[in-house]
Every structure is written in structure tokens, then in C-alpha cells.
PDB file of C-alpha atoms and ligand atoms in Angstrom:
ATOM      1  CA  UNK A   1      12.530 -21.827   3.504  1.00 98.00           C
ATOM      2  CA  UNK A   2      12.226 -18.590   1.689  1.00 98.00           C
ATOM      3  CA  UNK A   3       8.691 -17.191   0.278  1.00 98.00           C
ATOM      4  CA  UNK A   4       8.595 -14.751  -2.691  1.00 98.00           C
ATOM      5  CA  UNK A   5      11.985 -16.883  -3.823  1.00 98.00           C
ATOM      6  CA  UNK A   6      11.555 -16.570  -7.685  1.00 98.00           C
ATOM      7  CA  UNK A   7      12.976 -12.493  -7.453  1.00 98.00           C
ATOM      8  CA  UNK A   8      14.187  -9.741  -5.970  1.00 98.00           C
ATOM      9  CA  UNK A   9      14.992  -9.794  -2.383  1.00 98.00           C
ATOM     10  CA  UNK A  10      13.868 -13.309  -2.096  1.00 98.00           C
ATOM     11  CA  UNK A  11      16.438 -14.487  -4.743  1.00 98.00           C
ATOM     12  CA  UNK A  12      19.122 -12.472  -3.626  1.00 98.00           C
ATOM     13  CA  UNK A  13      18.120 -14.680   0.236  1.00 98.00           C
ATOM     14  CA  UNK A  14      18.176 -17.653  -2.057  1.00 98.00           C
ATOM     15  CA  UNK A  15      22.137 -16.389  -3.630  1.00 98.00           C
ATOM     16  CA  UNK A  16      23.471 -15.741  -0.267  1.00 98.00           C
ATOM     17  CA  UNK A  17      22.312 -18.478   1.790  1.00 98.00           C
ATOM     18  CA  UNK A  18      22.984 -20.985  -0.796  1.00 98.00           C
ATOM     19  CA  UNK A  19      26.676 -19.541  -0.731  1.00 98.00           C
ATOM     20  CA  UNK A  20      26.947 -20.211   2.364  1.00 98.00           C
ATOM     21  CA  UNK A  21      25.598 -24.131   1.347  1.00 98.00           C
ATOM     22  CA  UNK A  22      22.809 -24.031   2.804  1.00 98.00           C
ATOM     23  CA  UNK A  23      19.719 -26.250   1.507  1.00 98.00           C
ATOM     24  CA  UNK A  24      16.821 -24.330   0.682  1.00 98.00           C
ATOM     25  CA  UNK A  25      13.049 -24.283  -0.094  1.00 98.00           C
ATOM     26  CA  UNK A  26      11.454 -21.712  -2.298  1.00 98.00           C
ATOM     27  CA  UNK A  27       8.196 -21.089  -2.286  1.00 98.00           C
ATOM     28  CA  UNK A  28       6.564 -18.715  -4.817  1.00 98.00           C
ATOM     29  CA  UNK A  29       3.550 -18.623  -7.889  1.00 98.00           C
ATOM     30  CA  UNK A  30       6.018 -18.532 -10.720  1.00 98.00           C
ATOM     31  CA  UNK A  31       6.754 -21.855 -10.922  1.00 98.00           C
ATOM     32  CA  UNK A  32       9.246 -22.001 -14.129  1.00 98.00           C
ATOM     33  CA  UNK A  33      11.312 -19.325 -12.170  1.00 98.00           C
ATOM     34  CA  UNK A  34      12.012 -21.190  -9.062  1.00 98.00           C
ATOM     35  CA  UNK A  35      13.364 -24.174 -10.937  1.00 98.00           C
ATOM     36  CA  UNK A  36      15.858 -22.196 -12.888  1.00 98.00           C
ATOM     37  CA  UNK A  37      17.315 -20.738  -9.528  1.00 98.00           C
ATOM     38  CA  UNK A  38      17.164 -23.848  -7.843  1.00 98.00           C
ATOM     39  CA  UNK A  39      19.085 -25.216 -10.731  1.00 98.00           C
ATOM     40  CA  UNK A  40      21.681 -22.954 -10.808  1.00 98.00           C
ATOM     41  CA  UNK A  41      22.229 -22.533  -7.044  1.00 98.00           C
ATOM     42  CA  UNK A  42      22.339 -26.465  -6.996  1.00 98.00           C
ATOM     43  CA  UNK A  43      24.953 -26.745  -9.935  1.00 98.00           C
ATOM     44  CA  UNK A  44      26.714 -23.823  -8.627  1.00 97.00           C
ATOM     45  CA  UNK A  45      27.419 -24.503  -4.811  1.00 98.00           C
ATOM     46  CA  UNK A  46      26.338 -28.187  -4.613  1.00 98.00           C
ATOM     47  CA  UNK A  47      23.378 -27.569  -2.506  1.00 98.00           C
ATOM     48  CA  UNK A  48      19.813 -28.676  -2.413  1.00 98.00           C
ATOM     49  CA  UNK A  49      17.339 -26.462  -3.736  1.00 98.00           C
ATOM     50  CA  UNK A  50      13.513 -28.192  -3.452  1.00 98.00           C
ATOM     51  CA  UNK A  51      10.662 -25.585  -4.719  1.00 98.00           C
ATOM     52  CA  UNK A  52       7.074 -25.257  -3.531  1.00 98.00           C
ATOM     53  CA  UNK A  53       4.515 -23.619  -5.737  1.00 98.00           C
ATOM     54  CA  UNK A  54       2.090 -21.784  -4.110  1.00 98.00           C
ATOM     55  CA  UNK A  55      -0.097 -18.514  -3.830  1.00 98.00           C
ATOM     56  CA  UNK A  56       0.108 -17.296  -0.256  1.00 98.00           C
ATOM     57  CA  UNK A  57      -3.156 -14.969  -1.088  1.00 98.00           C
ATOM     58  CA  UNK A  58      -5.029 -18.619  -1.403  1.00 98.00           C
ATOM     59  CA  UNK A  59      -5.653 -20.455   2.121  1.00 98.00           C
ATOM     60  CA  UNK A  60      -5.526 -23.434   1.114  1.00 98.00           C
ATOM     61  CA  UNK A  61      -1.984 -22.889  -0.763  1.00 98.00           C
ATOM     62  CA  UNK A  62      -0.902 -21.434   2.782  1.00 98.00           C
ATOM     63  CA  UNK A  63      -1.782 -24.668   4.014  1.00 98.00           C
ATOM     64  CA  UNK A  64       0.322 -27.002   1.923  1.00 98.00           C
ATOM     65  CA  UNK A  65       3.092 -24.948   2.857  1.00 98.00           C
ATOM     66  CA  UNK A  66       2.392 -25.412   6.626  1.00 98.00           C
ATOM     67  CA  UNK A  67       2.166 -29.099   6.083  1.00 98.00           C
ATOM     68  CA  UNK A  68       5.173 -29.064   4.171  1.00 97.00           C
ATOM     69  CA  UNK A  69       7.186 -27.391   7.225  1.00 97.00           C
ATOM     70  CA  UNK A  70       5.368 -29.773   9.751  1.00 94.00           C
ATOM     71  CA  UNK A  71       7.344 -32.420   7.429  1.00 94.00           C
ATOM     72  CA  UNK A  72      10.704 -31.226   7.864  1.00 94.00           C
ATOM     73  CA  UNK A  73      13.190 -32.314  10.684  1.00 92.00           C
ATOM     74  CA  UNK A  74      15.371 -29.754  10.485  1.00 94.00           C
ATOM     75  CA  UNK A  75      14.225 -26.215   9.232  1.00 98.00           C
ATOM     76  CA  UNK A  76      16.378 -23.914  11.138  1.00 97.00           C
ATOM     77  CA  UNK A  77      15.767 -20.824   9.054  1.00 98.00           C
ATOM     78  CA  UNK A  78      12.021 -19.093   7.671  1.00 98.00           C
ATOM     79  CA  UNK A  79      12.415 -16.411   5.412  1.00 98.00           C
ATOM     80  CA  UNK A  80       8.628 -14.674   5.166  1.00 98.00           C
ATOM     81  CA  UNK A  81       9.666 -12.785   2.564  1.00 98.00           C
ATOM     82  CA  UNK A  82       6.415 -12.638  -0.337  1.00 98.00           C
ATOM     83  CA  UNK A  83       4.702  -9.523  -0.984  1.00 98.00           C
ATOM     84  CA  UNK A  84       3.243  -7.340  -3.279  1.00 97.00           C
ATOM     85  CA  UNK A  85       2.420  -3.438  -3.442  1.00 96.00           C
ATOM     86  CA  UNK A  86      -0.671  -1.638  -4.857  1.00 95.00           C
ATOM     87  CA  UNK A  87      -1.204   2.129  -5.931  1.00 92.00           C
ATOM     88  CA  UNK A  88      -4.135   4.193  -4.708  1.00 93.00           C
ATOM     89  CA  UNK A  89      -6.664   5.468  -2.417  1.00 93.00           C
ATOM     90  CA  UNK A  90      -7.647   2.581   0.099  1.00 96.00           C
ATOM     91  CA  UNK A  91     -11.389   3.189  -1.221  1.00 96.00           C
ATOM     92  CA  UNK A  92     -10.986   3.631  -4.618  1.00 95.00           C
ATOM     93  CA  UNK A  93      -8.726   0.584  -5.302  1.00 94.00           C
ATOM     94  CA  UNK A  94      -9.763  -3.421  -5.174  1.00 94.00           C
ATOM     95  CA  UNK A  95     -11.145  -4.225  -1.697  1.00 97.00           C
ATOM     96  CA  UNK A  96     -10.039  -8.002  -2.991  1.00 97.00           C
ATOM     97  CA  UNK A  97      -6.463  -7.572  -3.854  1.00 96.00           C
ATOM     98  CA  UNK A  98      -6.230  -5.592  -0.175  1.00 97.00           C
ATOM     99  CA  UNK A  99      -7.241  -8.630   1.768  1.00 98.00           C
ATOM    100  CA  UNK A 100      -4.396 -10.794  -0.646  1.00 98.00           C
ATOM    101  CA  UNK A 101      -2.365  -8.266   0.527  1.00 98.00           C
ATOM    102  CA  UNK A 102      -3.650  -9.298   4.396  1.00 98.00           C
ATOM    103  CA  UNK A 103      -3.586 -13.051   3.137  1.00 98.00           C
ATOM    104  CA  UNK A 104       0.247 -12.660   1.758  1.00 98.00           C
ATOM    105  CA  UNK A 105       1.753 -10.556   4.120  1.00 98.00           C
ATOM    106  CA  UNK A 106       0.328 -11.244   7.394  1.00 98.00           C
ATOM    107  CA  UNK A 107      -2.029 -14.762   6.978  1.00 98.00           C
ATOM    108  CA  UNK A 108       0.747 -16.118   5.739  1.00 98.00           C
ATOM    109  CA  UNK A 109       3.658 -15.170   7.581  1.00 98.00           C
ATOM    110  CA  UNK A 110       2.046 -15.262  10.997  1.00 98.00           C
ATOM    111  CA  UNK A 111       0.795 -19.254   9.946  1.00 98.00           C
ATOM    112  CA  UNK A 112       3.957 -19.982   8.696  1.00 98.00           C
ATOM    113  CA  UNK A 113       5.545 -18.687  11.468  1.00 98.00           C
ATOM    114  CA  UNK A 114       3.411 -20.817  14.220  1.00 98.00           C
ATOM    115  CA  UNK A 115       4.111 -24.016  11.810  1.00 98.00           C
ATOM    116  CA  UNK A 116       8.286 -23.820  12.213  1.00 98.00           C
ATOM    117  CA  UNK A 117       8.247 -22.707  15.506  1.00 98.00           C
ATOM    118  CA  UNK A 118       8.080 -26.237  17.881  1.00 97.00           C
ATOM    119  CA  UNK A 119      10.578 -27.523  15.790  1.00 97.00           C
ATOM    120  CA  UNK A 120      12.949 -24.635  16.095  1.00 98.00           C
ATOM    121  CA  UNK A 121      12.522 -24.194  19.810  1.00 98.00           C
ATOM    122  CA  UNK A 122      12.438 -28.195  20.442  1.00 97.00           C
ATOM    123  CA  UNK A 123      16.102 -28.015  18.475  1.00 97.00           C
ATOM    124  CA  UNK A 124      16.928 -24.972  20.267  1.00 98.00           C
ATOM    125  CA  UNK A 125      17.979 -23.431  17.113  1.00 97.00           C
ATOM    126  CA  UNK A 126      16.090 -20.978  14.270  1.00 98.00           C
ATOM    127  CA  UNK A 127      16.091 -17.923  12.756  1.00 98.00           C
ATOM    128  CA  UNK A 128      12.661 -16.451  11.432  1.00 98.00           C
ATOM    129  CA  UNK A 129      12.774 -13.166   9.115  1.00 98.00           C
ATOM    130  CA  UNK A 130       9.496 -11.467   8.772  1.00 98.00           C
ATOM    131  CA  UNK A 131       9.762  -9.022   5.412  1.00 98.00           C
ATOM    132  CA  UNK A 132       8.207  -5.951   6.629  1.00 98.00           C
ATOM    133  CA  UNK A 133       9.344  -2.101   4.917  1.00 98.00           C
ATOM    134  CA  UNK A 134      10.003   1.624   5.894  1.00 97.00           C
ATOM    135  CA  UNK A 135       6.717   2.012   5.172  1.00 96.00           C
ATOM    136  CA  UNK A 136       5.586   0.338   8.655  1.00 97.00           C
ATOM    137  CA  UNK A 137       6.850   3.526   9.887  1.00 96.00           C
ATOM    138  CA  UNK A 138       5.113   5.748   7.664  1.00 93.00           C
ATOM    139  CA  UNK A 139       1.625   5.704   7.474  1.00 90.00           C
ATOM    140  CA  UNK A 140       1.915   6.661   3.642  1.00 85.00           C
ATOM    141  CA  UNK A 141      -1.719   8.199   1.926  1.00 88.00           C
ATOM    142  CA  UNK A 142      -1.998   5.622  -1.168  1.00 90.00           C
ATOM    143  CA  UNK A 143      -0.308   2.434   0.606  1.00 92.00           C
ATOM    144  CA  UNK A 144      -2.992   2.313   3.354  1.00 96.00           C
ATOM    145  CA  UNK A 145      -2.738  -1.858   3.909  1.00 97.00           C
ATOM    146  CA  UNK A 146       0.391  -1.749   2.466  1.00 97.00           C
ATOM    147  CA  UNK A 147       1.660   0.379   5.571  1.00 97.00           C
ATOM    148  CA  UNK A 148      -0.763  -1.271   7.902  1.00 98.00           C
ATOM    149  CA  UNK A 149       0.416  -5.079   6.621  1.00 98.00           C
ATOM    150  CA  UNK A 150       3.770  -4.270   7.281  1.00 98.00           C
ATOM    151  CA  UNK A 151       3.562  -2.425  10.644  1.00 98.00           C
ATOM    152  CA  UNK A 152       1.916  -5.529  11.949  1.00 98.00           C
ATOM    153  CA  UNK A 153       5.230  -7.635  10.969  1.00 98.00           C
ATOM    154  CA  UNK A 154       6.886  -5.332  12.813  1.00 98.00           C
ATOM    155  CA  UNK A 155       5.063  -5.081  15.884  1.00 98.00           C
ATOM    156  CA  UNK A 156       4.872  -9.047  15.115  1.00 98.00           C
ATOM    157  CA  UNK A 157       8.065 -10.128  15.243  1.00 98.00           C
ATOM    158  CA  UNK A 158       9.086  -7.687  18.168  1.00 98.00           C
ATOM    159  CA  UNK A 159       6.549  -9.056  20.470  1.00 98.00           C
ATOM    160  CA  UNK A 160       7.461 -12.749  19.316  1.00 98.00           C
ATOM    161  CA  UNK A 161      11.069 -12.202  19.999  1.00 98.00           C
ATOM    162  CA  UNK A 162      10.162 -11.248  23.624  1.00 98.00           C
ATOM    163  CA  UNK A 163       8.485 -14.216  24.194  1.00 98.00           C
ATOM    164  CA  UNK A 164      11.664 -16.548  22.382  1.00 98.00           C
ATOM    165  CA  UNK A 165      14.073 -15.260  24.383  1.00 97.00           C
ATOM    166  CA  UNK A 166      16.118 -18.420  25.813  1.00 97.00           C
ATOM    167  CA  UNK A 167      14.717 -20.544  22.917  1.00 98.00           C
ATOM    168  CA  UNK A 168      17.637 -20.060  20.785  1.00 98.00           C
ATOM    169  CA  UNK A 169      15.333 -18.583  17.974  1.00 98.00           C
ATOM    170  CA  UNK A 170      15.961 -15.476  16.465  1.00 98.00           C
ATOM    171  CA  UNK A 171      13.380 -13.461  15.074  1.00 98.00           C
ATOM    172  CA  UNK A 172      13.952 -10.144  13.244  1.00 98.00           C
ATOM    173  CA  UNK A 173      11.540  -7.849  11.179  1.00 98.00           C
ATOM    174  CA  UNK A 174      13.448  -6.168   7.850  1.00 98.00           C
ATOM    175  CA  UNK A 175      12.169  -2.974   7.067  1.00 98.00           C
ATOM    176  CA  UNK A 176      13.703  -2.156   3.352  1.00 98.00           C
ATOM    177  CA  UNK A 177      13.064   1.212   1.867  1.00 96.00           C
ATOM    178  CA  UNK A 178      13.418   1.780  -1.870  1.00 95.00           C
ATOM    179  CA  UNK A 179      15.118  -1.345  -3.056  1.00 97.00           C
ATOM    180  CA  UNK A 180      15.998  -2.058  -7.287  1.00 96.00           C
ATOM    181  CA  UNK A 181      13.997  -5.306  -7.658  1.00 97.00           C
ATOM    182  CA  UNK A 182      10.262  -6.509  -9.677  1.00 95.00           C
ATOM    183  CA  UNK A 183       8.172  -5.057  -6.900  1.00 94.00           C
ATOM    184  CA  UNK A 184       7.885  -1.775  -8.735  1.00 92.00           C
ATOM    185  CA  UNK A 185       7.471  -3.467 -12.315  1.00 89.00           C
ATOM    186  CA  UNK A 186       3.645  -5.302 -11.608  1.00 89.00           C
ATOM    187  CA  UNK A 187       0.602  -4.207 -13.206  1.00 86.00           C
ATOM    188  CA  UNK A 188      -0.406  -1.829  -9.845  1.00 86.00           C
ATOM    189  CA  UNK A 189       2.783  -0.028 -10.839  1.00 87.00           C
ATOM    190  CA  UNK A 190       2.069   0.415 -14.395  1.00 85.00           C
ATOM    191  CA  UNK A 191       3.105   4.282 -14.643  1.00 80.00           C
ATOM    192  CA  UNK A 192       5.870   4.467 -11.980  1.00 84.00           C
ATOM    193  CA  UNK A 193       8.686   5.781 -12.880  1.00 86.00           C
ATOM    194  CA  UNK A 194      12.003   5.217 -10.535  1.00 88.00           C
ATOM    195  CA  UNK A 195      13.597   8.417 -11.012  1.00 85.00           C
ATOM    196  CA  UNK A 196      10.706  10.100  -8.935  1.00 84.00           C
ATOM    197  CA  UNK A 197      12.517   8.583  -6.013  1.00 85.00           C
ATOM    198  CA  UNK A 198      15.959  10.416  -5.174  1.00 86.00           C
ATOM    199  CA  UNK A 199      18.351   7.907  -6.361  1.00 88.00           C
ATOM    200  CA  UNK A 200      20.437   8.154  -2.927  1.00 88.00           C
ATOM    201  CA  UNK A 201      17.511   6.597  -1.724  1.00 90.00           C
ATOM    202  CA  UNK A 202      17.230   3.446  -3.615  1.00 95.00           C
ATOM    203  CA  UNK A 203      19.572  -0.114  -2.408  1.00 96.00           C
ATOM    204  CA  UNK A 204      19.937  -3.005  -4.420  1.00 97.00           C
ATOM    205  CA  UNK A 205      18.668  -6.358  -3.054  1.00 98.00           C
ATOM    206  CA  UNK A 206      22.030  -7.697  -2.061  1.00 98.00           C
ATOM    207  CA  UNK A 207      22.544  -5.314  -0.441  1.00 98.00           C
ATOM    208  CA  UNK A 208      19.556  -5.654   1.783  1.00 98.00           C
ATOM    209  CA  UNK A 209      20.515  -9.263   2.162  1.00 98.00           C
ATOM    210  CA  UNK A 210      24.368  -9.030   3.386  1.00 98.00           C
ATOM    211  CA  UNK A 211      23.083  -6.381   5.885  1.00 98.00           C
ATOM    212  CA  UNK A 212      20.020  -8.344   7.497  1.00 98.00           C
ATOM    213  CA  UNK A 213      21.723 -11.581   7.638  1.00 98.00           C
ATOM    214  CA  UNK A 214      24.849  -9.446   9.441  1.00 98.00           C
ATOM    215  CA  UNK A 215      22.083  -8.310  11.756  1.00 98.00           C
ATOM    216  CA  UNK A 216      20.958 -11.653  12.524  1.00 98.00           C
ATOM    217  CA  UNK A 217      23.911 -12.613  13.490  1.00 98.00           C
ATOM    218  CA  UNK A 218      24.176  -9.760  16.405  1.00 98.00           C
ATOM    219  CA  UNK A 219      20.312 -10.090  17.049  1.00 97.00           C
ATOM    220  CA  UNK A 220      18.983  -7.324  15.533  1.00 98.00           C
ATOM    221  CA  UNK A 221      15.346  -7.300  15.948  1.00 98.00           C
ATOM    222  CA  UNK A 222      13.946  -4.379  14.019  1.00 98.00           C
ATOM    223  CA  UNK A 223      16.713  -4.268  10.615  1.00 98.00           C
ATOM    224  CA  UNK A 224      16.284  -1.105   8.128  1.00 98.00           C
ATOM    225  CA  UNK A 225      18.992  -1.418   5.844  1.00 98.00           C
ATOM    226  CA  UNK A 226      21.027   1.867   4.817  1.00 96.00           C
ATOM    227  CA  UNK A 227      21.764   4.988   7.178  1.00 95.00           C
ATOM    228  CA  UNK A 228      19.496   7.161   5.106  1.00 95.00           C
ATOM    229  CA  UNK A 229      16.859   5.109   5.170  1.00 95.00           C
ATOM    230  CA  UNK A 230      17.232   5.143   9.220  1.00 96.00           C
ATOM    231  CA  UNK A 231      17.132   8.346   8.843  1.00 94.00           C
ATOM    232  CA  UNK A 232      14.000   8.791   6.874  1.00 92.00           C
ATOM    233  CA  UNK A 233      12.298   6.566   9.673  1.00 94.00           C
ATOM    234  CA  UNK A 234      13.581   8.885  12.580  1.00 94.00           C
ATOM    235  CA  UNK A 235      11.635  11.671  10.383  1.00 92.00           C
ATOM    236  CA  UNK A 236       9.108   9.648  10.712  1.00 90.00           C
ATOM    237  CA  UNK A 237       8.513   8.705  14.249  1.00 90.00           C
ATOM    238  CA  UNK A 238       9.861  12.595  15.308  1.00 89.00           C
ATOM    239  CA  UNK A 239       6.021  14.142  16.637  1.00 88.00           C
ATOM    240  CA  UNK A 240       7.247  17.459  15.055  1.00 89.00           C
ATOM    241  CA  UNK A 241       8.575  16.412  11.248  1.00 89.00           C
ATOM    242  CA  UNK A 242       6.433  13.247  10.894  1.00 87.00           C
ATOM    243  CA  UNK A 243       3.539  16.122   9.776  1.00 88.00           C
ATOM    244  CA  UNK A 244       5.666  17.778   7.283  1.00 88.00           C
ATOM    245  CA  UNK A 245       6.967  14.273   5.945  1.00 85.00           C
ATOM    246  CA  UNK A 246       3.494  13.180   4.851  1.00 84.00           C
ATOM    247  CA  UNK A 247       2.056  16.616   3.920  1.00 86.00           C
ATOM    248  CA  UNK A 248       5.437  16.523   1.498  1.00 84.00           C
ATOM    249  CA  UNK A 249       4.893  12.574   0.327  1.00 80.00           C
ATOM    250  CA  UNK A 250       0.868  14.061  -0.126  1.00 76.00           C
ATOM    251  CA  UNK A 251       1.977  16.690  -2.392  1.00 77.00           C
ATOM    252  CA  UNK A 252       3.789  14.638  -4.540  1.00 73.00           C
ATOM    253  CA  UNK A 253       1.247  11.931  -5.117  1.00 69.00           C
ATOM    254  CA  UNK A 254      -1.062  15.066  -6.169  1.00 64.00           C
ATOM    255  CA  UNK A 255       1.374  15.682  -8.879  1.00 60.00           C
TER     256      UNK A 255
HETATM  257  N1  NAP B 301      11.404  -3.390  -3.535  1.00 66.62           N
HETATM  258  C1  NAP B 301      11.140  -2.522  -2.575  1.00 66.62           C
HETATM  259  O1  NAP B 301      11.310  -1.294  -2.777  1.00 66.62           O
HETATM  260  C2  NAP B 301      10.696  -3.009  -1.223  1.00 66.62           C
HETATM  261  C3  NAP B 301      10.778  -2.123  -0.143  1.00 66.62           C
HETATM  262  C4  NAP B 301      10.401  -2.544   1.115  1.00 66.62           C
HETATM  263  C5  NAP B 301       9.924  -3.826   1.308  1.00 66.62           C
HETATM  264  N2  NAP B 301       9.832  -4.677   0.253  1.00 66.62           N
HETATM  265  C6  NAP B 301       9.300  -6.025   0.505  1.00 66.62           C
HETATM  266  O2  NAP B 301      10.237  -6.978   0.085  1.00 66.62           O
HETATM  267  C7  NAP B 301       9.559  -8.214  -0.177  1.00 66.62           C
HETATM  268  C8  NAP B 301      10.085  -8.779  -1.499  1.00 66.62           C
HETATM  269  O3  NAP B 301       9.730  -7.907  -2.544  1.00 66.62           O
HETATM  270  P1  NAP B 301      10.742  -7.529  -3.713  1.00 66.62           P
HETATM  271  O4  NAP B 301      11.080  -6.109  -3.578  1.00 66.62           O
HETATM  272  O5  NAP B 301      11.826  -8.519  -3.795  1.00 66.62           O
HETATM  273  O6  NAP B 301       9.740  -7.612  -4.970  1.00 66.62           O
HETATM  274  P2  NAP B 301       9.606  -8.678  -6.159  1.00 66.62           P
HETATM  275  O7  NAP B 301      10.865  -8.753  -6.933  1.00 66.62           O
HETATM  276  O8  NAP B 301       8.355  -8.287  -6.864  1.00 66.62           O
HETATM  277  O9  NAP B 301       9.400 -10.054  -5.386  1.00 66.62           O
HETATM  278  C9  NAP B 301       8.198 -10.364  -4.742  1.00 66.62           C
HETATM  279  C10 NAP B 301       8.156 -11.851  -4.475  1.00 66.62           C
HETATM  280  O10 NAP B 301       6.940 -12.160  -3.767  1.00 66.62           O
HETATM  281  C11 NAP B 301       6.290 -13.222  -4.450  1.00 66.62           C
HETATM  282  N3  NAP B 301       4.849 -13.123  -4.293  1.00 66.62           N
HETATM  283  C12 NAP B 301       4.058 -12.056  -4.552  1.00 66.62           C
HETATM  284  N4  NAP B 301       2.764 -12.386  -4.381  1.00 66.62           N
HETATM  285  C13 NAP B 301       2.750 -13.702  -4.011  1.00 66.62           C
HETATM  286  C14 NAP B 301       1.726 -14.635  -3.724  1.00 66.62           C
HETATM  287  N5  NAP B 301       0.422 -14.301  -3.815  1.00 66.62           N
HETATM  288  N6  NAP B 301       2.056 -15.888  -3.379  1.00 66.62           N
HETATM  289  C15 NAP B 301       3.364 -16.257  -3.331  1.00 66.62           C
HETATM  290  N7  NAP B 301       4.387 -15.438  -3.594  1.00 66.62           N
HETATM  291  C16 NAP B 301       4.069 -14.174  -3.946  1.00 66.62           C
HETATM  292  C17 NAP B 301       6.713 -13.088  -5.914  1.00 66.62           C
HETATM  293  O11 NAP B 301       6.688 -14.356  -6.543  1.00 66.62           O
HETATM  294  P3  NAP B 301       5.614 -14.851  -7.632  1.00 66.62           P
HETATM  295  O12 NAP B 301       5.170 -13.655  -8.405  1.00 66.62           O
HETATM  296  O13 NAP B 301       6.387 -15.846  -8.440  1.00 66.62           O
HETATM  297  O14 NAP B 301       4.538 -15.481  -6.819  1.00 66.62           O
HETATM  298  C18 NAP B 301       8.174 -12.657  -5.748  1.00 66.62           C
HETATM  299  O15 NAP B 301       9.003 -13.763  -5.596  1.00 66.62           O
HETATM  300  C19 NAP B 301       8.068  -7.882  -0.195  1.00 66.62           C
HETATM  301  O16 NAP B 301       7.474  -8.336   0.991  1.00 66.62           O
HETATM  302  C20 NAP B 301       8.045  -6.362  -0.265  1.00 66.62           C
HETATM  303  O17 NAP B 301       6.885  -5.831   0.348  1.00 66.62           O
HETATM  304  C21 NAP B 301      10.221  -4.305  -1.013  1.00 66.62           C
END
């Protein structure tokens, strides 16, 4: 099962997996989207591709998705992969699209995750990635639950892991940076222009993808994808350049 399936990183989960013939669920709003990808992947690798309309901001959406999972036998694999970013001081922006943000990113992941979870460990066998971002290490003026959403994934998924060891479940958190998908073309972004970002720094989706499922596979828990972006994180955690990293992200957001 893979949420946020109808683009970007979710659809290039949806590519990969289903090349390796995997069946799949994808769960996303944008109903008309998922059935042309579940069309194609189904005509081109002869796999089944089911899709699941929902909007994780909206409880009881998050709901029918549990009670979907409770309904499968054999879900060995939960991508929580839907999200969204906004633009903006944390108390100048929409108080209500910050707690969709809470809803999609951690409601939703953390019920979702507690729903596939007997079954996995009853068939000793699962894999759970948790879509978290950079960002969870960098407490970034302008993304305040952005950052805050995401660090919780992190810490999330870390602490879960602990507690699966012996299950045969995998959990890992994947913690893009700058990645070429839609998340930067929604209304929030209206304005945003991708060049402000040093290209070096930007991956594409399949990218991402190859490299996190690769790191599944040798049971990586915490995933960032590309050296520099590793890099950018060390900056970030480092006590001494972690100041001069923000006061320069600051500086240009002032701009
Ligand atoms: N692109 C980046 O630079 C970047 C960097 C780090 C982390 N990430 C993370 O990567 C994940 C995927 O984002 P992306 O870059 O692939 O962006 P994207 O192309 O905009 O895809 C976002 C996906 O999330 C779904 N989604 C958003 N709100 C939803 C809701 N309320 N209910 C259900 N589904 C919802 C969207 O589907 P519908 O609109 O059809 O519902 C879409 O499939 C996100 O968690 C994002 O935070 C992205």
C-alpha cells in the first residue's frame, strides 16, 4: 500500500515496485489519477493495481483506509508516503491546513502504521516506510510543522524499529531533500521558483526510490538519499554550523 500514489515520489514507489510485480494499493484524493497508473502498471507488468480514494487530512477517510488494511491477508509492505508543504510564518499562515498537515503526515501514518502491524509481525514479514524529509533535521523558519511533522516520523520510525527487532519487520524513515516532483507546484507554492535552490541540490524521484528500497534491503533505518544532501544534514546537527545554516536559510527567505 502506498499513500500520496497519484505523483511524485509516490508514483515513482508505485513504477518500481510494480516492476518488480508486486500488487499494489494506492491511496490518494485525486481519484482520476490513480486509475490511469493503476492501468498502466497493470497492462504493463501484469500486476494488480486496486486504488483507494481518500483524504488522509479527514479522520474518517483515515479510517476506511485502516479498515481496508485490517481486510487484507497479506500486506507485507506500507508505504506512508502523502504529504503536503506550506509557505510562511507558523502564525501568520492557516492554523487549519497546519493540523491537515498533523492529520496527513503523522495521524495518518502513525494509524496506518498500528493497522498493518499484527499482520506483518504474525507473518513474520513487512516492510513499513514512513516519508519523512531533510527538513526533520532542520528546524527551517517558514516550515515550522512542516519540520516538526517530519521529525516526529523520524524519531517514529526509529523508536518503532527498536521495538520490531526479531519481528521480521523493517521499518525505515526517508528523509528526501530537494526532489523534482508536484510538491513544489500547489497553491502554498504559488511564487516558488526552483532555480533558488542550487541545482546540485535537487534529485529526481526515482532516484529517491532505487536508493530507499536499496536501503531497505540492508536495513537502513534513517535513509537521506544523495551524499550532499547527507551532508547538508551533518551541517545541520554540527552545534557550531547548525547557527550559521539557519541564519543563512533566514536571510534568504527575507529576500
Ligand atoms: N519533493 C520534495 O522536495 C520533497 C522533499 C522531502 C520530502 N518530501 C515528501 O515526499 C512525500 C511525497 O511528496 P512528493 O514530493 O512526491 O510531492 P507530490 O508530487 O505533491 O505528491 C504528494 C502526494 O501526496 C498526496 N496527498 C497530499 N495531501 C493528501 C491528502 N490530504 N490525502 C491523501 N493524499 C494526499 C498527493 O495526492 P492527491 O493530491 O491526489 O491527494 C500526492 O500523491 C511527501 O510526504 C513530502 O513531504 C518531498
Amino acid at each position: 500500500m502506498i499513500t500520496g500514489a497519484s505523483s511524485g515520489i509516490g508514483a515513482a514507489f508505485a513504477r518500481q515496485l510494480a516492476a518488480k510485480g508486486k500488487n499494489l494499493i494506492l491511496v490518494a484524493r485525486r481519484k482520476e489519477r490513480l486509475v490511469n497508473l493503476a492501468n498502466d502498471l497493470q497492462q504493463h507488468y501484469g500486476i494488480t493495481a486496486e486504488i483507494l480514494a481518500a483524504d488522509l487530512s479527514n479522520l474518517t477517510d483515515i479510517e476506511q483506509v485502516e479498515n481496508h488494511i485490517a481486510e487484507i491477508e497479506n500486506l507485507d509492505m506500507l508505504i506512508n508516503n502523502a504529504g503536503f508543504g506550506t509557505v510562511g510564518r507558523f502564525v501568520e499562515i492557516n492554523l487549519s491546513r497546519q493540523i491537515d498537515m498533523i492529520n496527513v503526515h503523522i495521524i495518518a501514518g502513525v494509524r496506518l502504521c498500528r493497522a498493518a502491524l499484527p499482520g506483518m509481525i504474525a507473518r513474520h514479514n513487512g516492510a513499513i516506510i514512513n516519508v519523512s524529509s531533510i527538513a526533520a533535521f532542520i528546524p527551517t523558519p517558514g516550515n515550522v510543522t512542516y519540520s516538526a511533522t517530519k521529525a516526529y516520523l523520524v524519531t517514529f520510525s526509529e523508536a518503532l524499529q527498536t521495538e520490531l527487532v526479531g519481528t521480521g519487520v523493517k521499518v525505515q524513515a526517508l528523509c528526501p531533500g530537494f526532489t523534482y516532483t508536484e510538491f513544489h507546484d500547489s497553491s502554498e507554492y504559488e511564487g516558488f521558483d526552483r532555480s533558488q535552490i542550487p541545482k546540485m541540490l535537487w534529485i529526481s524521484a526515482e532516484e529517491v526510490v532505487t536508493s530507499s528500497l536499496k536501503a531497505l534491503e540492508r536495513s537502513q533505518v534513517i535513509y537521506i538519499p544523495g551524499f550532499k544532501n547527507r551532508l547538508l544534514v551533518a551541517v545541520a546537527r554540527n552545534s557550531i554550523t547548525s547557527p550559521l545554516l539557519l541564519a543563512l536559510i533566514r536571510r534568504k527567505l527575507q529576500k
